[in-house]
mmCIF file with all atom_site columns, C-alpha atoms in Angstrom:
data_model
loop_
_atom_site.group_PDB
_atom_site.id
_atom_site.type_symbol
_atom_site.label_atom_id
_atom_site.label_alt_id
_atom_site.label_comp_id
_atom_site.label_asym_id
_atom_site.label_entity_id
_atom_site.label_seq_id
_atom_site.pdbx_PDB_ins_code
_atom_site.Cartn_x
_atom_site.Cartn_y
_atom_site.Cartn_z
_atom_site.occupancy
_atom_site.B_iso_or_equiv
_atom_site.pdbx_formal_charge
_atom_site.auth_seq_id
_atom_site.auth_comp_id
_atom_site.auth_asym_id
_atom_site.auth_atom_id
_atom_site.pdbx_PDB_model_num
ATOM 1   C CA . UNK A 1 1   ? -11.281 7.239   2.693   1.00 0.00 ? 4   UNK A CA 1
ATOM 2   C CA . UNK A 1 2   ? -13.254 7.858   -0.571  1.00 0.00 ? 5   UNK A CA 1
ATOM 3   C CA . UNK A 1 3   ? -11.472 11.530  -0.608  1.00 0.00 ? 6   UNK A CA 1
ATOM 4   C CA . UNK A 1 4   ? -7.946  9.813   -0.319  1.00 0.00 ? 7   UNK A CA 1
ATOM 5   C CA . UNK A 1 5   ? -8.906  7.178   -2.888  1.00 0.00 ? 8   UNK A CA 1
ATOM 6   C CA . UNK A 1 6   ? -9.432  9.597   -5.307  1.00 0.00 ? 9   UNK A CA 1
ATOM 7   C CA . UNK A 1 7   ? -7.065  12.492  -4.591  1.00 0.00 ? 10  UNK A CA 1
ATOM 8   C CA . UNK A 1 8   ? -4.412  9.363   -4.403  1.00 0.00 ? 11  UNK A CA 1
ATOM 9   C CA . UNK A 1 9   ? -5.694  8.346   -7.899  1.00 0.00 ? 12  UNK A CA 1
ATOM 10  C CA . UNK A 1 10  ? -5.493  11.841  -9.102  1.00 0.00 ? 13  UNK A CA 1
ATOM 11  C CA . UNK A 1 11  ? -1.566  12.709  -7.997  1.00 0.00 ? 14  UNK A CA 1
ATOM 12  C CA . UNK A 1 12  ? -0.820  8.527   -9.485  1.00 0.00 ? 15  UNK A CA 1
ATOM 13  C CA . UNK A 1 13  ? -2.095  9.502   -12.464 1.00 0.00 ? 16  UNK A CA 1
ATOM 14  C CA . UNK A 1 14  ? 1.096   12.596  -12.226 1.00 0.00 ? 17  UNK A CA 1
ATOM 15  C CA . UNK A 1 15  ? 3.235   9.572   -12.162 1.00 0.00 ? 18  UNK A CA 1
ATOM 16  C CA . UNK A 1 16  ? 5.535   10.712  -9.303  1.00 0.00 ? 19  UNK A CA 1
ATOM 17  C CA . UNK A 1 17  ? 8.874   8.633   -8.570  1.00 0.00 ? 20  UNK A CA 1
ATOM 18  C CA . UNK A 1 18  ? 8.573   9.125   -4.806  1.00 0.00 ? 21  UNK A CA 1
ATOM 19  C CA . UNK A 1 19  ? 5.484   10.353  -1.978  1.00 0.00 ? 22  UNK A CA 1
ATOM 20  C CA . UNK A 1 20  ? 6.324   12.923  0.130   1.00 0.00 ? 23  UNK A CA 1
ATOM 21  C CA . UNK A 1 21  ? 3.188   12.785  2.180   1.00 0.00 ? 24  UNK A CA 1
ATOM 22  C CA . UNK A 1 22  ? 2.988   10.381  5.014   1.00 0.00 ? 25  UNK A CA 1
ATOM 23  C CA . UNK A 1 23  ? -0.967  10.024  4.969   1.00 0.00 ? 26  UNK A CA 1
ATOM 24  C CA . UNK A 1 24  ? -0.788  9.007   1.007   1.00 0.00 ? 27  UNK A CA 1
ATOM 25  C CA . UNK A 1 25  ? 2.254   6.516   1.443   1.00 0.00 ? 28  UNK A CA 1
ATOM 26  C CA . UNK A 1 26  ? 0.428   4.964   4.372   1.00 0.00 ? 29  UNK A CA 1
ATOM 27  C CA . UNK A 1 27  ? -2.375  4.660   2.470   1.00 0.00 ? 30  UNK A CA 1
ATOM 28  C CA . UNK A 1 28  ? -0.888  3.361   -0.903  1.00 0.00 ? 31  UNK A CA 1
ATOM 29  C CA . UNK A 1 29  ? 0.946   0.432   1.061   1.00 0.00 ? 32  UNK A CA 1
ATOM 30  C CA . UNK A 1 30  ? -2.080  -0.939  2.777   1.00 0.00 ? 33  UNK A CA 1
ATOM 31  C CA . UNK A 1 31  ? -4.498  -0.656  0.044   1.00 0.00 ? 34  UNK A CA 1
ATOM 32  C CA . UNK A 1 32  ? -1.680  -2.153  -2.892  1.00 0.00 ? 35  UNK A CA 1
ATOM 33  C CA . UNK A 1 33  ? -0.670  -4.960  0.082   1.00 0.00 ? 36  UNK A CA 1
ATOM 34  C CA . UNK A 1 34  ? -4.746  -5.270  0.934   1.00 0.00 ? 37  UNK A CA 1
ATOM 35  C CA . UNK A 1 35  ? -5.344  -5.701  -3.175  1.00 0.00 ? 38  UNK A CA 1
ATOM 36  C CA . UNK A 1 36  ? -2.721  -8.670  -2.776  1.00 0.00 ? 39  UNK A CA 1
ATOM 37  C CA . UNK A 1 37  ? -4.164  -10.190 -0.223  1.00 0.00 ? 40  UNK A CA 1
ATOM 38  C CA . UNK A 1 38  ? -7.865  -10.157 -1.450  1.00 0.00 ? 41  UNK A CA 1
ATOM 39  C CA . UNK A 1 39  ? -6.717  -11.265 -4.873  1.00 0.00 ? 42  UNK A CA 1
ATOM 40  C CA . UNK A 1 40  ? -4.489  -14.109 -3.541  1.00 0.00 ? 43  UNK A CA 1
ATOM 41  C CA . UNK A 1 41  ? -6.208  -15.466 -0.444  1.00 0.00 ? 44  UNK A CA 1
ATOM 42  C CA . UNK A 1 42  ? -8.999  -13.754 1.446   1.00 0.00 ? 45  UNK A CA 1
ATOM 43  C CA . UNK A 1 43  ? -8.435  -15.315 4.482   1.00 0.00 ? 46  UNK A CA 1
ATOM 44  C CA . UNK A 1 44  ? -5.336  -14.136 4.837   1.00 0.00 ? 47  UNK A CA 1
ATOM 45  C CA . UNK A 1 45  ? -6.991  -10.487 5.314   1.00 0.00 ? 48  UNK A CA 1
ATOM 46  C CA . UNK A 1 46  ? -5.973  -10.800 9.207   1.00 0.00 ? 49  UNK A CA 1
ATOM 47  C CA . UNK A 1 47  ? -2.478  -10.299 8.084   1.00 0.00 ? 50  UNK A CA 1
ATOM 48  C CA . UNK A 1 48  ? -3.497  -6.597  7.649   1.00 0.00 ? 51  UNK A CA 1
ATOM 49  C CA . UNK A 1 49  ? -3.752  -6.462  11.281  1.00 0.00 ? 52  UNK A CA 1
ATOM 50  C CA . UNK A 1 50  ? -0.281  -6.893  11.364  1.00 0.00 ? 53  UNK A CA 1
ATOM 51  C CA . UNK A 1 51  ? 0.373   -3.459  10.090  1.00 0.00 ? 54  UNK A CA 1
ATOM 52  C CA . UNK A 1 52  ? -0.717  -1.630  12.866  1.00 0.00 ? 55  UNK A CA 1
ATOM 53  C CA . UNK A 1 53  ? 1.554   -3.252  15.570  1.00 0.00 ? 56  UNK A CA 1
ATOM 54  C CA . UNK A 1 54  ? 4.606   -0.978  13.276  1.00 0.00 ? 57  UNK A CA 1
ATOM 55  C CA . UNK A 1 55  ? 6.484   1.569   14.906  1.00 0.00 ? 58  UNK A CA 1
ATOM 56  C CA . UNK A 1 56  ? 8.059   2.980   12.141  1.00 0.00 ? 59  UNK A CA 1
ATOM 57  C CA . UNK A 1 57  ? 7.649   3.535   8.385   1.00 0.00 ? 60  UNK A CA 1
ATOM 58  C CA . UNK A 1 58  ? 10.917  1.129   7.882   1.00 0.00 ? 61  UNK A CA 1
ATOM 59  C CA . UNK A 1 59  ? 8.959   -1.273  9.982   1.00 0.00 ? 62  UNK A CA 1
ATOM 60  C CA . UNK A 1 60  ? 5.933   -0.937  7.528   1.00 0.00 ? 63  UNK A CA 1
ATOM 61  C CA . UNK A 1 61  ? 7.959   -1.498  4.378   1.00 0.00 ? 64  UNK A CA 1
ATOM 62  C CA . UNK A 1 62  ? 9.152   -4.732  5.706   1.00 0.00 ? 65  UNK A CA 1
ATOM 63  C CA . UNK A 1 63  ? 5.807   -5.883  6.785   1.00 0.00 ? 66  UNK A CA 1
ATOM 64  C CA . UNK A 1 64  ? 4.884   -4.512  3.074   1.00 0.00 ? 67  UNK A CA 1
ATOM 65  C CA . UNK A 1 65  ? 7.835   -7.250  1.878   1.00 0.00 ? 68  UNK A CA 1
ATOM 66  C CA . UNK A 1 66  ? 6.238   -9.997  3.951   1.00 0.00 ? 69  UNK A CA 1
ATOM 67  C CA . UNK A 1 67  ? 3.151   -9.637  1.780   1.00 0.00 ? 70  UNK A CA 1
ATOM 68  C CA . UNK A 1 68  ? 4.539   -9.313  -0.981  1.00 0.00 ? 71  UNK A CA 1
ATOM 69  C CA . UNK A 1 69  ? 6.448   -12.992 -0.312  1.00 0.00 ? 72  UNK A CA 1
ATOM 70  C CA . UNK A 1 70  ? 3.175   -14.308 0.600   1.00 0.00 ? 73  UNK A CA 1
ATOM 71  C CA . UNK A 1 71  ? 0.382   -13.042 -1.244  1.00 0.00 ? 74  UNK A CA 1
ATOM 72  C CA . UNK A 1 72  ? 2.516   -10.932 -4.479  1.00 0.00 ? 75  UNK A CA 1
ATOM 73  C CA . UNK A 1 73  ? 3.746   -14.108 -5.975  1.00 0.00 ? 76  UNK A CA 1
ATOM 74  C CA . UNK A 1 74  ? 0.695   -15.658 -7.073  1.00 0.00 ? 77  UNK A CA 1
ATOM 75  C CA . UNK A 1 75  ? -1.206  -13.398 -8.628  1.00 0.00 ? 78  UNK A CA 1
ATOM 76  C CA . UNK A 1 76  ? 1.566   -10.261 -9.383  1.00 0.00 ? 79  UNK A CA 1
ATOM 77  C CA . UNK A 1 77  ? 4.584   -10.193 -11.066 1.00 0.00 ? 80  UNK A CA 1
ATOM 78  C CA . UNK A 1 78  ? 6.436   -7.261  -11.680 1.00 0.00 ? 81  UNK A CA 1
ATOM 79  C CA . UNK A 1 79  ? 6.873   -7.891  -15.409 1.00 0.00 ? 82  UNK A CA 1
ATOM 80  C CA . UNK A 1 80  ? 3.464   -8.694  -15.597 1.00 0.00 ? 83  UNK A CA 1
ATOM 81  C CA . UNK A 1 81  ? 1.978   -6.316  -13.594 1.00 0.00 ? 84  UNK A CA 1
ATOM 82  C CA . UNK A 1 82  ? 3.326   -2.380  -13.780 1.00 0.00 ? 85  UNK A CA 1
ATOM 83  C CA . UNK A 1 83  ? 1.135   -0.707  -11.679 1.00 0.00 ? 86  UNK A CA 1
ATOM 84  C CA . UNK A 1 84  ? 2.282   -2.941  -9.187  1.00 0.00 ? 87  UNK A CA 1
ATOM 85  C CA . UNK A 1 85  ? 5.641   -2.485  -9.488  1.00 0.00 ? 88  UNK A CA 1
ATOM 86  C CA . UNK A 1 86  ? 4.798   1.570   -9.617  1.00 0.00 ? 89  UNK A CA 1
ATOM 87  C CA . UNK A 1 87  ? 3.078   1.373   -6.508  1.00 0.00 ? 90  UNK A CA 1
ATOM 88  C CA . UNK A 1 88  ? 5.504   -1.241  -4.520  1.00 0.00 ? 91  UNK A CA 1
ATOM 89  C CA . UNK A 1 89  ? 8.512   0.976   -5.987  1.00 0.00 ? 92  UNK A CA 1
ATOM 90  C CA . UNK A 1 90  ? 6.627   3.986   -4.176  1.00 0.00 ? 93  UNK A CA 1
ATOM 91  C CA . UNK A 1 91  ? 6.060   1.984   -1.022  1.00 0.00 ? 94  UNK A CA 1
ATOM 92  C CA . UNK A 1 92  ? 10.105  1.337   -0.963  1.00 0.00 ? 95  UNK A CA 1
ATOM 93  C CA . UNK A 1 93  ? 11.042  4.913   -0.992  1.00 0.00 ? 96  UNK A CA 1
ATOM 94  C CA . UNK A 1 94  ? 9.922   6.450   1.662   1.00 0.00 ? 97  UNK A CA 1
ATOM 95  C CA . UNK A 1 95  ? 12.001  7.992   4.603   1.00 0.00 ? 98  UNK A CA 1
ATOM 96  C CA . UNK A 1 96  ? 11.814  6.865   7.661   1.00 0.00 ? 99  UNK A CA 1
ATOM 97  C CA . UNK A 1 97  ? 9.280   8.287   10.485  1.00 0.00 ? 100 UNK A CA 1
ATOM 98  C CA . UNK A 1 98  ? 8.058   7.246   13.714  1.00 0.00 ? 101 UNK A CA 1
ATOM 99  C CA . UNK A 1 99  ? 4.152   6.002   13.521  1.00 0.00 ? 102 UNK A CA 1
ATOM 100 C CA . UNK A 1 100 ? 1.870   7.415   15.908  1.00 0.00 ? 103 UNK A CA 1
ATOM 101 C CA . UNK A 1 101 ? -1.983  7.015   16.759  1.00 0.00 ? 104 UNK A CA 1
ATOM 102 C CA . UNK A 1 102 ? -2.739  8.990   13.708  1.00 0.00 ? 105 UNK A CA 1
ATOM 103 C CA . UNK A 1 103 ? -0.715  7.013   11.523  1.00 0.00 ? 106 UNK A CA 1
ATOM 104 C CA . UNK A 1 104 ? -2.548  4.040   13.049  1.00 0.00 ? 107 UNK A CA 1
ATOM 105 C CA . UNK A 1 105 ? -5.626  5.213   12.622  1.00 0.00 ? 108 UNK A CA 1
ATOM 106 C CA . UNK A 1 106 ? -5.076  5.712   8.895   1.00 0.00 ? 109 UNK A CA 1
ATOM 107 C CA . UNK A 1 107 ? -3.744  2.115   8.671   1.00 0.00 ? 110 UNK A CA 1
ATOM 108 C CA . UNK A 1 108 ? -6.456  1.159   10.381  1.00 0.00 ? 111 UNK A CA 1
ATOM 109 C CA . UNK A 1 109 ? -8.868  2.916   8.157   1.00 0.00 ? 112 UNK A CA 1
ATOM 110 C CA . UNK A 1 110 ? -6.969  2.271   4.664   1.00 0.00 ? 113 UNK A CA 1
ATOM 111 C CA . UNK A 1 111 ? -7.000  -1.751  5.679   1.00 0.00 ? 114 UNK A CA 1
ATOM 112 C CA . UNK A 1 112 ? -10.978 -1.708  5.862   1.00 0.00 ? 115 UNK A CA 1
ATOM 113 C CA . UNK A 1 113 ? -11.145 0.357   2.473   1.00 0.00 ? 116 UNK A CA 1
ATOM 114 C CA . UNK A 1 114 ? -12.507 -2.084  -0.346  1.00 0.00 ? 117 UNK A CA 1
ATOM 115 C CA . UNK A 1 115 ? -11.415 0.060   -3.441  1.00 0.00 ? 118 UNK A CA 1
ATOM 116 C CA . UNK A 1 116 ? -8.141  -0.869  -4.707  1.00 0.00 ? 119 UNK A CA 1
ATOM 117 C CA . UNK A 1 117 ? -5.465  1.514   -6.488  1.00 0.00 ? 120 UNK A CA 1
ATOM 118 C CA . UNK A 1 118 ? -3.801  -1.502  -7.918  1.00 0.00 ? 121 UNK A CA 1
ATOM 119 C CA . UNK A 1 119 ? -6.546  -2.030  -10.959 1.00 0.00 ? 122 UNK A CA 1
ATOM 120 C CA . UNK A 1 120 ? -8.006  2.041   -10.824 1.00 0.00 ? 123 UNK A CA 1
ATOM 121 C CA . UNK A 1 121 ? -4.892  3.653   -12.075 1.00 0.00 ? 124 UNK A CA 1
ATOM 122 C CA . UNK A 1 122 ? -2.554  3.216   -15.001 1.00 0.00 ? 125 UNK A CA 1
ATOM 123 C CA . UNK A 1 123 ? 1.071   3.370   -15.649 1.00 0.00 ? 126 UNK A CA 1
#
């Protein structure tokens, strides 16, 4: 995860408008919904859990909303924040795909990873 952390920070810091790599978007929307969570409400990290019962990447992005109502509001505005609103704008615009084990696995692994894009890159 340290690899992805770091080669995510690297193509952020490119500024692109949209991912076109599955394993990167998967990982930028649990690590920018996981920096919501721990900054809101640690307790709430079971919510996380959540993630992995998605099918689909449109499935994801509307779990990613859920957090956002919950957890975004408190601590994250988009006016005040815009690395978050880079980051949620990336997690919006992604095709749909089908998620698989893989995909779950990297969910799996990016919700246990304790480094957070959100405050490590700038916009």
């Amino acid at each position: 995860m340290t690899e992805l952390f770091t080669a995510a920070k690297k193509l952020l810091a490119e500024h692109p408008k949209r991912l076109d790599d599955p394993k990167m978007w998967l990982f930028v929307t649990v690590n920018t919904a996981r920096a919501l969570i721990d900054n809101t409400d640690r307790s709430g990290m079971a919510a996380l859990d959540d993630a992995k019962n998605c099918h689909t990447a449109a499935e994801l992005q509307r779990w990613y909303d859920s957090i956002q109502g919950r957890y975004g509001r408190e601590g994250f505005s988009f006016r005040s924040s815009p690395v978050y609103f880079y980051l949620s704008s990336l997690v919006a615009f992604f095709d749909d795909m089908p998620l698989g084990d893989d995909e779950h696995d990297m969910i799996a692994q990016a919700a246990a990873f304790d480094e957070y894009l959100l405050y490590s890159i700038n916009v």
